[in-house]
Tab-separated table of C-alpha atoms and ligand atoms in Angstrom:
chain	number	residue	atom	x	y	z
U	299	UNK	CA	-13.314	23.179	192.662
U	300	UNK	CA	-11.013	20.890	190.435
U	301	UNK	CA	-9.441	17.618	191.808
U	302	UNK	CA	-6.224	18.945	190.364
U	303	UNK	CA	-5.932	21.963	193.148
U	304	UNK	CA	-5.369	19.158	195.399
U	305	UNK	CA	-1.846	17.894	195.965
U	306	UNK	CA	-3.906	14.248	197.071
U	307	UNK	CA	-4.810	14.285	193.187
U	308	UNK	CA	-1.643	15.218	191.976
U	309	UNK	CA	-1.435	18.977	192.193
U	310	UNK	CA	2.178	20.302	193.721
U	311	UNK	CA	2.042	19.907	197.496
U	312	UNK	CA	1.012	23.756	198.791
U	313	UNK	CA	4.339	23.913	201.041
U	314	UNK	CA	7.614	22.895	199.832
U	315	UNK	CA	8.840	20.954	202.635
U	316	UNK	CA	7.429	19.255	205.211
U	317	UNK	CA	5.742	21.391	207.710
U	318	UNK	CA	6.017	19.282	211.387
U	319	UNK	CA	3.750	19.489	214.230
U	320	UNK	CA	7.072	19.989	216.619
U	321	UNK	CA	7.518	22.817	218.314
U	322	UNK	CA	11.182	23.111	217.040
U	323	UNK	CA	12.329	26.342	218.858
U	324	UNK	CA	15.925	26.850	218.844
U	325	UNK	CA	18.781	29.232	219.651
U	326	UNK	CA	20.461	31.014	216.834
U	327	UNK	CA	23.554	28.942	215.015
U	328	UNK	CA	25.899	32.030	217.046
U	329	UNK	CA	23.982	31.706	220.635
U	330	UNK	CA	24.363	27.817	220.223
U	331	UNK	CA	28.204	27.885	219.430
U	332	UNK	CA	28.998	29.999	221.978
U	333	UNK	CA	27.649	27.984	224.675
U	334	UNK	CA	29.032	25.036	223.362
U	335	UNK	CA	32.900	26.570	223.188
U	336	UNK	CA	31.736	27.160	226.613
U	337	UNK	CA	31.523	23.558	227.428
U	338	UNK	CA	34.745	22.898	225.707
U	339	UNK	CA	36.957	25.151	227.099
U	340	UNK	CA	35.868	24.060	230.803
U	341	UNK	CA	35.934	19.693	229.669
U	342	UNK	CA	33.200	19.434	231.343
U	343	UNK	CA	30.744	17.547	229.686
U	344	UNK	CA	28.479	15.744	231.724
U	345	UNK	CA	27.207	14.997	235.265
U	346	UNK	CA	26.381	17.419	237.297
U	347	UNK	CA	28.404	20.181	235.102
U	348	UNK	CA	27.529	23.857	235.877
U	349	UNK	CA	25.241	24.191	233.349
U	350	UNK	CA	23.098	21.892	234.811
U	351	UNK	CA	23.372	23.731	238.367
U	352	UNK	CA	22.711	26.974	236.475
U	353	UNK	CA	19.753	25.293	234.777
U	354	UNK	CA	18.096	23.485	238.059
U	355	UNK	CA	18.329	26.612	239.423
U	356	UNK	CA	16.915	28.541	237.535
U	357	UNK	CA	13.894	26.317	236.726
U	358	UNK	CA	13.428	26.138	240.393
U	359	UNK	CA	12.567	30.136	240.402
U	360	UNK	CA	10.950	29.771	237.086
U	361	UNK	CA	8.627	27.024	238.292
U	362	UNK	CA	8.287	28.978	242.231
U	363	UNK	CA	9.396	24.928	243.409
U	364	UNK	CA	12.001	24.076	246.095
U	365	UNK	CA	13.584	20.824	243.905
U	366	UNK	CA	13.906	21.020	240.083
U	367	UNK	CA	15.800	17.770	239.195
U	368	UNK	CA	17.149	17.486	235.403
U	369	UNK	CA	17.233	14.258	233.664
U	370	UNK	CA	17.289	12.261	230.403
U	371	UNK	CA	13.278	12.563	229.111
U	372	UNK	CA	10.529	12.658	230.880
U	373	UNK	CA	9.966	9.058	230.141
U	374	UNK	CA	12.669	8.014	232.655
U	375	UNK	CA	11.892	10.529	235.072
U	376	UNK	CA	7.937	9.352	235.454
U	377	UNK	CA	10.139	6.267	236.048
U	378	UNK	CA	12.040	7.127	238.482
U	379	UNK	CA	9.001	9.255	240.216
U	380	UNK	CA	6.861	5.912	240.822
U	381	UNK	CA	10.272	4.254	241.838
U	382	UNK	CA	11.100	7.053	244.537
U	383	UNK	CA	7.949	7.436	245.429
U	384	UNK	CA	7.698	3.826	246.448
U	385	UNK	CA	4.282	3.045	244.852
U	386	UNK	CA	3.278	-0.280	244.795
U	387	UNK	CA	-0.222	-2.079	243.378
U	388	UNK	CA	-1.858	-0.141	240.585
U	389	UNK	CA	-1.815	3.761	239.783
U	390	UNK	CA	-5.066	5.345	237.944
U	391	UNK	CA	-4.202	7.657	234.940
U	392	UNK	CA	-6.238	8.249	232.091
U	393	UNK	CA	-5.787	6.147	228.597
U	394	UNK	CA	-5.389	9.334	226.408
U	395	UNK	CA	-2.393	9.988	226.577
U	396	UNK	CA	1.340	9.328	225.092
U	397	UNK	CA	2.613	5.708	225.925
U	398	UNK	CA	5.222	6.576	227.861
U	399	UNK	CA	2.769	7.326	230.758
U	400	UNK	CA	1.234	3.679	231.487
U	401	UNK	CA	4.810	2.407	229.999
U	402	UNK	CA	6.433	4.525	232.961
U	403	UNK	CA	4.385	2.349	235.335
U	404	UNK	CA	5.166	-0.938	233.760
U	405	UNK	CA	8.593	-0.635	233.666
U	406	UNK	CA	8.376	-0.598	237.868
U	407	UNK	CA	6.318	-3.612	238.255
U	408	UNK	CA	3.075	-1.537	238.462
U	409	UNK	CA	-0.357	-2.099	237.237
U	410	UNK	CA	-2.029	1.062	235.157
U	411	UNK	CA	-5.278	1.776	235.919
U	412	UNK	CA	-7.237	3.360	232.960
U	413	UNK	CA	-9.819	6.043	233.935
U	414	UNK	CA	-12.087	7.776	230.741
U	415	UNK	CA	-11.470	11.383	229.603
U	416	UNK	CA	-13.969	14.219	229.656
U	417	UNK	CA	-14.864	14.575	226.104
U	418	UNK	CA	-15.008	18.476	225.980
U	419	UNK	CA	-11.791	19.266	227.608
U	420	UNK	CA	-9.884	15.649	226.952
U	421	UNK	CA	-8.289	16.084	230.634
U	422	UNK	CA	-9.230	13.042	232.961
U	423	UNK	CA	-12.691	12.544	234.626
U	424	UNK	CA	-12.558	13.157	238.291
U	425	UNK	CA	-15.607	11.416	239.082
U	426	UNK	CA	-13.909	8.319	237.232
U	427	UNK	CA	-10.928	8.557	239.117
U	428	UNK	CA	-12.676	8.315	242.331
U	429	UNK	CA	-14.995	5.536	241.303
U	430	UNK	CA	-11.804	3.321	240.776
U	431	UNK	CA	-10.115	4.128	243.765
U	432	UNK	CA	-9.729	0.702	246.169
U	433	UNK	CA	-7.176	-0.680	248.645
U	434	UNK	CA	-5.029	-2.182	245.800
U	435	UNK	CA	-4.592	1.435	244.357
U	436	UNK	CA	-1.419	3.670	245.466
U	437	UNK	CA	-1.565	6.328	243.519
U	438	UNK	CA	-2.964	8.951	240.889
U	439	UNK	CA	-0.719	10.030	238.079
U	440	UNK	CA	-2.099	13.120	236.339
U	441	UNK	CA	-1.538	13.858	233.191
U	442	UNK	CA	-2.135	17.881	232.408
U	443	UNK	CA	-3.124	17.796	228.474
U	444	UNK	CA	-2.627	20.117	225.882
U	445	UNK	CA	-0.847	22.996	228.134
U	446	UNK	CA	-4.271	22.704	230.074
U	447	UNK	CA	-4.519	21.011	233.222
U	448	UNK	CA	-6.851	18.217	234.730
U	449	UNK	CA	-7.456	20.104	237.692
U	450	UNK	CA	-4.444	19.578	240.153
U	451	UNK	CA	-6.396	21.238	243.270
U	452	UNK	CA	-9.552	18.644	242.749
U	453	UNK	CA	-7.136	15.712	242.173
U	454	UNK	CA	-5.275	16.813	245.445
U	455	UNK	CA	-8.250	17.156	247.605
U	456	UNK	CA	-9.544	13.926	245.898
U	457	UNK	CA	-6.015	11.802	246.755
U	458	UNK	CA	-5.499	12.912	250.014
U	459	UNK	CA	-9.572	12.183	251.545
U	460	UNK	CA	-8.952	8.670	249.767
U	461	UNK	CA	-5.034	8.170	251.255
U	462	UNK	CA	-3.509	7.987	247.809
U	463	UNK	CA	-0.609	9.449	245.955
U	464	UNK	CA	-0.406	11.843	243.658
U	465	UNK	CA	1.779	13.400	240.899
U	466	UNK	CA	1.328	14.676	237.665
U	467	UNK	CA	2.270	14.158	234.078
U	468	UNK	CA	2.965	17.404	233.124
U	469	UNK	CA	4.965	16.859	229.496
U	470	UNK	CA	2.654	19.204	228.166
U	471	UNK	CA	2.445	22.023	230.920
U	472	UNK	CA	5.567	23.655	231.139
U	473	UNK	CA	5.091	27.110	231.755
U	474	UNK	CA	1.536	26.850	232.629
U	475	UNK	CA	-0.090	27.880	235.252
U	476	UNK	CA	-3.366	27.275	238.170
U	477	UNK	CA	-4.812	30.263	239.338
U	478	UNK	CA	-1.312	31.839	239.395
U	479	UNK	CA	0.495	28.674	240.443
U	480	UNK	CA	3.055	27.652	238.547
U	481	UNK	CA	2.613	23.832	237.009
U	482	UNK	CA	5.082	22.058	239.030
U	483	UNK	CA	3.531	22.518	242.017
U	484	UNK	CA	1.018	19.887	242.699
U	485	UNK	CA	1.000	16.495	244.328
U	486	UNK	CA	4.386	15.259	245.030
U	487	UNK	CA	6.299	15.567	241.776
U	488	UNK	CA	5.667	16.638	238.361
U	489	UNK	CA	7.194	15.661	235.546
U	490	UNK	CA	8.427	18.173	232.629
U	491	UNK	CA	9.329	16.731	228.674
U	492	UNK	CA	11.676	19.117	227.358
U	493	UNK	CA	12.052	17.044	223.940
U	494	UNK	CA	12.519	18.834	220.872
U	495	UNK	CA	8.734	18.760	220.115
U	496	UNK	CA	8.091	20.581	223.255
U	497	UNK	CA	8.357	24.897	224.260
U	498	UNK	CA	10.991	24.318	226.296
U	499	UNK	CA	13.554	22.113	224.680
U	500	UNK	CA	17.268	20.141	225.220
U	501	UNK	CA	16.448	18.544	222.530
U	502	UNK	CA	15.694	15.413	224.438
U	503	UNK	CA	15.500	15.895	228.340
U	504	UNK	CA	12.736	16.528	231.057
U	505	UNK	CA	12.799	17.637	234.915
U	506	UNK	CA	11.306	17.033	237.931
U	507	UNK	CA	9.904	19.053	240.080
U	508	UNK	CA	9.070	18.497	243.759
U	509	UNK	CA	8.164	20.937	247.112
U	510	UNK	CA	9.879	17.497	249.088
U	511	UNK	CA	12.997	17.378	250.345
U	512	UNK	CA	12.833	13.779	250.989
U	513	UNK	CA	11.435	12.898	247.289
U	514	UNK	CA	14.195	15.028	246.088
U	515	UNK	CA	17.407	13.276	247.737
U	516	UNK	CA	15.980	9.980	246.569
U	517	UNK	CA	15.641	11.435	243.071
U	518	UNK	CA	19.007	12.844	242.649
U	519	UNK	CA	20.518	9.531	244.278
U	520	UNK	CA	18.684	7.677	241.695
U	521	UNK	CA	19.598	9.628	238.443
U	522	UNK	CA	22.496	9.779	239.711
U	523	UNK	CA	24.289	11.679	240.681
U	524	UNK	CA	23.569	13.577	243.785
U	525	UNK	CA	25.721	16.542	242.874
U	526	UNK	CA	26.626	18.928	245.942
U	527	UNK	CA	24.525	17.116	248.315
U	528	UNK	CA	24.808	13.413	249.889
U	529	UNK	CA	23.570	10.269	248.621
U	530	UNK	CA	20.643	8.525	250.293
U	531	UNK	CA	19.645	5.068	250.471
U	532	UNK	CA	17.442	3.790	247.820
U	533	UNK	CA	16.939	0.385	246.216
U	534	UNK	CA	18.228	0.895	242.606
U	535	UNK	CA	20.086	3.501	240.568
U	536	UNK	CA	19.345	4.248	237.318
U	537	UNK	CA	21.030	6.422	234.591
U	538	UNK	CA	19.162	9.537	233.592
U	539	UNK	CA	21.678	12.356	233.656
U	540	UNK	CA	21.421	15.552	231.662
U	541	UNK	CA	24.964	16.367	230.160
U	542	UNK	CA	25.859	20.045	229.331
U	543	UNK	CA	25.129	20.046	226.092
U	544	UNK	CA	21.567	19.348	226.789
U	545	UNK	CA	21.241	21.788	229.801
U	546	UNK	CA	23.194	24.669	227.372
U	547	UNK	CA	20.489	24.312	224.660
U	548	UNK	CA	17.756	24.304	227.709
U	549	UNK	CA	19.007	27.511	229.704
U	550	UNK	CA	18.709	29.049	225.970
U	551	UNK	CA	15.659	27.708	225.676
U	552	UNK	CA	14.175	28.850	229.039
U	553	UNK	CA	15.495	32.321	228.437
U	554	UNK	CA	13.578	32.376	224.965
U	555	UNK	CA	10.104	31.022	226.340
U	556	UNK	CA	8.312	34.264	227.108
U	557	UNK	CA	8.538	35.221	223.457
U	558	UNK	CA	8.060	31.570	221.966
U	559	UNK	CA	5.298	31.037	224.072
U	560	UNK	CA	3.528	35.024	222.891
U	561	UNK	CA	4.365	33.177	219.447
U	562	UNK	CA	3.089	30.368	219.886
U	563	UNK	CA	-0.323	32.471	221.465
U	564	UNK	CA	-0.138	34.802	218.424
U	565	UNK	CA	-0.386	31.590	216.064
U	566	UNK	CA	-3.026	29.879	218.486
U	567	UNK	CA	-5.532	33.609	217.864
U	568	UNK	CA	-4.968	33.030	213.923
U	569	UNK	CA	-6.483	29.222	213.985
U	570	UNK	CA	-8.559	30.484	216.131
U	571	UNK	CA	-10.428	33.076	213.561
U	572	UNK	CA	-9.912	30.560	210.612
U	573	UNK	CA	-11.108	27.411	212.428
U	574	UNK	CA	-14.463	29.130	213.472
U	575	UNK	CA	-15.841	29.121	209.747
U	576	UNK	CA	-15.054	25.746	208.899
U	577	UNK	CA	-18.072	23.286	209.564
U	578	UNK	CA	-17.094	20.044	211.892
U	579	UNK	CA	-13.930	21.225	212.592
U	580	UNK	CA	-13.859	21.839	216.735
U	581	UNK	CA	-10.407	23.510	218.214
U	582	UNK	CA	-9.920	22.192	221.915
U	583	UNK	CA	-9.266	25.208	224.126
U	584	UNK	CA	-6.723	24.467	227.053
U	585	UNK	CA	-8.823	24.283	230.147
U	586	UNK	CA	-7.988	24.711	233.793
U	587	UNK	CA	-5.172	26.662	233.952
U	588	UNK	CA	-5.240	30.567	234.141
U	589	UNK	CA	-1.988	30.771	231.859
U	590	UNK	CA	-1.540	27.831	228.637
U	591	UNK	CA	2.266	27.369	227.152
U	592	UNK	CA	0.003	27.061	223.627
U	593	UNK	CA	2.272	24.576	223.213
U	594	UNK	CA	-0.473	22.471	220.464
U	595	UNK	CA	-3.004	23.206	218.229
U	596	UNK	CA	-5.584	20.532	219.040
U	597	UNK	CA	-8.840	19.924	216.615
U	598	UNK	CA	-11.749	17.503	216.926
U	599	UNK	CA	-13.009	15.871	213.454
U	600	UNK	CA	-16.815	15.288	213.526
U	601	UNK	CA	-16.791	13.293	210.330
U	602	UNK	CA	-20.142	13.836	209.924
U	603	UNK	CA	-20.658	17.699	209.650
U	604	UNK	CA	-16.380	17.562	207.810
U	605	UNK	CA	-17.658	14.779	205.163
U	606	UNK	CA	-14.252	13.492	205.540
U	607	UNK	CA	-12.844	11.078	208.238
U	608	UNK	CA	-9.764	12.230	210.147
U	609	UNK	CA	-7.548	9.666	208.937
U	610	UNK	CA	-8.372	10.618	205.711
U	611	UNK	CA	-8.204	14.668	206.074
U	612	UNK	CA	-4.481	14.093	207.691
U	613	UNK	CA	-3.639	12.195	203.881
U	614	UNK	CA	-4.617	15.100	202.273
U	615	UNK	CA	-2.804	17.230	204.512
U	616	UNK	CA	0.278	14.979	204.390
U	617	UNK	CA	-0.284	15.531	200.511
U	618	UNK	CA	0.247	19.131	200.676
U	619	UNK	CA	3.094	18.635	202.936
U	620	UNK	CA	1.123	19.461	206.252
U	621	UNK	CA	2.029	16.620	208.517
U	622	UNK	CA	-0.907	16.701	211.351
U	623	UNK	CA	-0.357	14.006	213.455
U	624	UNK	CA	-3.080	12.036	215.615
U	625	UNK	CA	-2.199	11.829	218.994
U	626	UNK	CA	-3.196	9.686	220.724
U	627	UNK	CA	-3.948	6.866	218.867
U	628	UNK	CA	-4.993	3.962	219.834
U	629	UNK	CA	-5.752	4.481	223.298
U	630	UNK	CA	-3.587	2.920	225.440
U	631	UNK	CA	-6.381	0.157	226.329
U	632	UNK	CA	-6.218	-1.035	223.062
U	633	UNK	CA	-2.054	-0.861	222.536
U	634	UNK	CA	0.256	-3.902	223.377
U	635	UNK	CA	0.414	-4.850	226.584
U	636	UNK	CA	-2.537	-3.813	227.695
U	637	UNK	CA	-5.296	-5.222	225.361
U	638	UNK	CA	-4.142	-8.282	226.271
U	639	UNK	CA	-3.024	-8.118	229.967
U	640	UNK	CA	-6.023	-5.827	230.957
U	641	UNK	CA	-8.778	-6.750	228.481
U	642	UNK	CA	-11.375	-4.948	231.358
U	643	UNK	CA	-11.137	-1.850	229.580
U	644	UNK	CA	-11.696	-2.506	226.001
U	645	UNK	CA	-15.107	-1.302	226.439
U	646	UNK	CA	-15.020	0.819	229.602
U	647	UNK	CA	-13.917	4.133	227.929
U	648	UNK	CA	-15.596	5.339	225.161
U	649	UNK	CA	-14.800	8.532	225.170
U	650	UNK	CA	-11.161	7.845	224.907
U	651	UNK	CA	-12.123	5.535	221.867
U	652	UNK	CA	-14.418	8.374	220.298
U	653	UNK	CA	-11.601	10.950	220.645
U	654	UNK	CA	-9.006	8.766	219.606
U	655	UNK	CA	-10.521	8.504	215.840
U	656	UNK	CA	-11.924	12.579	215.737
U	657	UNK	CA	-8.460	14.309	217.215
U	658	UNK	CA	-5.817	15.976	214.451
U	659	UNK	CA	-2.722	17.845	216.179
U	660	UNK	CA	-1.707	21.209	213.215
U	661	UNK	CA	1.722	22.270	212.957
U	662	UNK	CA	2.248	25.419	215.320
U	663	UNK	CA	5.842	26.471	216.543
U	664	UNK	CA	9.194	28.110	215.550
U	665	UNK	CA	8.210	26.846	211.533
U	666	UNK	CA	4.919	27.893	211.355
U	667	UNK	CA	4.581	31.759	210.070
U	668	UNK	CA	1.254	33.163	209.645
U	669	UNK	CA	0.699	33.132	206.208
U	670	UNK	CA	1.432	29.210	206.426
U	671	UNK	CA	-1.614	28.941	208.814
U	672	UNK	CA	-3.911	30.843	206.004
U	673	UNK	CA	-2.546	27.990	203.219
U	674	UNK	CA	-3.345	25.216	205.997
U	675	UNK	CA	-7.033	26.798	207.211
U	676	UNK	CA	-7.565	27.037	203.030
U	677	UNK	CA	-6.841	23.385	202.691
U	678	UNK	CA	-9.344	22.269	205.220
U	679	UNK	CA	-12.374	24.553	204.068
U	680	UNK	CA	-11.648	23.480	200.512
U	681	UNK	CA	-10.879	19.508	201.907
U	682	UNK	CA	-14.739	20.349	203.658
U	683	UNK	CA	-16.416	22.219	200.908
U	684	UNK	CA	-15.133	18.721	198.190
U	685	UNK	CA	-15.653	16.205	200.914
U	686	UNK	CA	-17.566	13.927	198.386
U	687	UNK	CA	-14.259	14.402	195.952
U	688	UNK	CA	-12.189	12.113	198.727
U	689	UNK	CA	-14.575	9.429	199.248
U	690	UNK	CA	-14.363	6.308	198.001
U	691	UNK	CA	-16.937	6.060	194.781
U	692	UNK	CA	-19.252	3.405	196.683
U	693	UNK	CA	-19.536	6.316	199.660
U	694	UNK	CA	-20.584	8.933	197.592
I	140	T4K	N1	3.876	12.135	228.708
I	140	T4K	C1	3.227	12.727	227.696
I	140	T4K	C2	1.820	13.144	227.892
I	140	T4K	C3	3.891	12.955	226.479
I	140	T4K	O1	3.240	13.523	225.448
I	140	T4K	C4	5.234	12.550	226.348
I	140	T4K	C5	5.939	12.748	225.100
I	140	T4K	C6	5.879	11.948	227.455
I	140	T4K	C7	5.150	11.756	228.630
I	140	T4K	C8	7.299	11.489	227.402
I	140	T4K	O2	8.205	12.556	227.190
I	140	T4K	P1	9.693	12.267	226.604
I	140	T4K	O3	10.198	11.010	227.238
I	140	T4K	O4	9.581	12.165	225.116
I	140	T4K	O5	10.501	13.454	227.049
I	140	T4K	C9	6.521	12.835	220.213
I	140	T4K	C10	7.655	13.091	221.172
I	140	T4K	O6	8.738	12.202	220.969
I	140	T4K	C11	7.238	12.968	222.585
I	140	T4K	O7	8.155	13.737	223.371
I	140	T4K	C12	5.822	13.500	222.797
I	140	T4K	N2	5.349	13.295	224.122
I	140	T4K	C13	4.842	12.845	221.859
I	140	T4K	C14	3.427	13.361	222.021
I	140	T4K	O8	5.249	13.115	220.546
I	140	T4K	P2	6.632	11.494	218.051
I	140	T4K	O9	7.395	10.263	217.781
I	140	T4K	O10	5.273	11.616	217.534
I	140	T4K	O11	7.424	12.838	217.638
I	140	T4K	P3	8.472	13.011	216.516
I	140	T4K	O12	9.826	12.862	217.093
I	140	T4K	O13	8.064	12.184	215.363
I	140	T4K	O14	8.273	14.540	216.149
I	140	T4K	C15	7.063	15.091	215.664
I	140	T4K	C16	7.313	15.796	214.334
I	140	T4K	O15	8.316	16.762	214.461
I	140	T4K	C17	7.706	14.851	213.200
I	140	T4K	O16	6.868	15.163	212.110
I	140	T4K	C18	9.135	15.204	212.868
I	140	T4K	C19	9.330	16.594	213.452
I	140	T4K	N3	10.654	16.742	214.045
I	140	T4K	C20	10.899	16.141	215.243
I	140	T4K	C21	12.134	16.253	215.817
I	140	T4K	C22	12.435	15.563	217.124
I	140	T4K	C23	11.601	17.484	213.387
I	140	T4K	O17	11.351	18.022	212.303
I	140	T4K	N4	12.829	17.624	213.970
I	140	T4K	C24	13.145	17.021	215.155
I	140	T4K	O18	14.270	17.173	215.667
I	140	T4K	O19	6.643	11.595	219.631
């Protein structure tokens, strides 16, 4: 193999333009205009329109839940969540993940608690969890990875023998489901992103999703506003309303995930078959749920049987126009505040640390066709089969 078939050493990138790891799915150009003439004909743009009704509701049958609240991003709602939920103390949740998840926590006065990862399926380790329960600890906040899950039923069980809270992260879960339960669900909220990156989309927003009636009065009092039913008390209010425009794109959306998500599934089965053959490449099935959004194409580098570190393979896929992405890194032990503030954990979860250098996320989504996944799956085996071509000259 010539250096010059590699875009890295100058060859012309393999795809034009940039191929993204977002998901990306959205409503044809004539779907999206007539919603929007829609919105204004009626002038009603925002707070508690009726798109938003329309959408609540029907996430609340779509999700089997008795409360689907809209809101901003999922960011604020995890926000609001630990607010209404009136947690106090720290809250365990595992350190792989996005920031927004321990940053959710900080932003209401509360301490994160990092627990390790289970290296096979990356979802939190129960055993962990339970080790670091004491009396300053309110709560559990799942976080269901990959459109797997971190098994809700075990966490429940877990939270409720040890008098602790729990709700999930669910960013990544939409449309998943338990043993025929819908993600949504389990413990006392979960929390949907429906971001642009994600299978369902407003292009930014997120929901929350709660069986409690109580939870959910609270919730819509603090977003505000409380649409069609009365306020409660609560301590603060915050702004995280979804305007129309938003909820229009994410009715569309919602209407389109069956055949996104068999897209998405389609796309999964052809990594699938290429991955297999290349050496040190390892795809992470979702695990724990009966029914996965396929919502990311997860790999593990093992630099060792690849030749090639991760950091370096995503360069040469950047090179040919592949943008892989590696999320998460750092874990967020080792990200600002909490290397500093909490310097306990630095060496307390090494499997978090180990995954954080080996993971690559590959496009999959509305831009990705197949014969794009047979160009990326041919730069990897080639990347693998030169390895020694990347490496510094002193490595070789
Ligand atoms: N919990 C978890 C476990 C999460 O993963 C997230 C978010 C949250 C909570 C919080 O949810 P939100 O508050 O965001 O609703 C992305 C997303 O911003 C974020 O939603 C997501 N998780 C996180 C894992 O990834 P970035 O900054 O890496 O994504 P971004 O915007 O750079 O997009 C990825 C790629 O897609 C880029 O290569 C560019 C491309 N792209 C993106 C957008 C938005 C496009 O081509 N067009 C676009 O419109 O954070």
């Amino acid at each position: 193999m010539k250096k010059t078939s590699f875009a890295f050493f100058g060859a012309t990138p393999s795809f034009e333009k940039p191929l993204p790891v977002g998901q990306l799915y959205f409503p044809s150009w004539e779907r999206y205009s007539a919603a929007f003439e829609g919105i204004f004909k009626r002038q009603f743009y925002t707070n508690n329109g009726p798109l938003l009704d329309e959408l609540e509701e029907k996430l609340q049958g779509f999700l089997e839940v008795k409360h689907a609240i809209c809101v901003s991003n999922a960011t604020f709602g995890l926000m609001m969540v630990a607010d209404a939920m009136g947690l106090s103390g720290k809250v365990i949740l595992p350190a792989f993940t996005f920031v927004a998840s321990a940053h959710s926590l900080s932003w209401s006065g509360l301490e994160p608690v990092f627990c390790d990862v289970n290296l096979d399926t990356h979802q939190m380790d129960i055993n962990q969890v339970a080790a670091l329960i004491d009396e300053d600890v309110s709560a559990i906040m799942g976080v269901n990875l990959w459109g797997g899950a971190c098994n809700p039923k075990a966490l429940s069980e877990l939270a409720s023998s040890k008098g602790v809270q729990l709700y999930f992260d669910s960013a990544h879960a939409f449309g998943c489901t338990v043993d025929a339960v819908p993600v949504g669900n389990f413990g006392r909220a979960e929390v949907f992103s429906f971001h642009a990156t994600k299978i369902l989309n407003a292009t930014e927003g997120g929901c929350i999703s709660t069986n409690d009636d109580d939870l959910a009065a609270r919730l819509r009092s603090i977003r505000p506003t409380y649409g069609k039913e009365s306020p409660v008390t609560i301590a603060r209010v915050a702004n995280a309303r979804m305007s129309e425009a938003q909820a229009a794109i994410a009715l569309m959306s919602l209407e389109d995930f069956p055949a996104n998500q068999k897209n998405n599934a389609n796309l999964y089965r052809l990594y699938e078959e290429q991955l297999e053959t290349i050496p040190g490449l390892k795809l992470i099935r979702p695990t724990g749920v009966s029914f996965s959004n396929s919502q990311y194409l997860v790999c593990q580098v093992n630099e060792r049987e690849f030749g090639l570190s991760r950091d370096l393979l995503i360069d040469i896929l950047k090179a040919e126009n592949v943008i892989a992405r590696r999320y998460f890194y750092p874990g967020l032990h080792r990200t600002i505040p909490y290397d500093s503030a909490l310097p306990q954990y630095l060496d307390r979860l090494p499997n978090t640390d180990s995954l954080c250098t080996a993971c690559i996320q590959l496009p999959i989504g509305a831009l990705v066709l197949a014969e794009d996944i047979e160009c990326i799956c041919d730069i990897l085996r080639r990347a693998q089969e030169c390895a020694a071509m990347f490496r510094p000259r002193h490595e070789k």
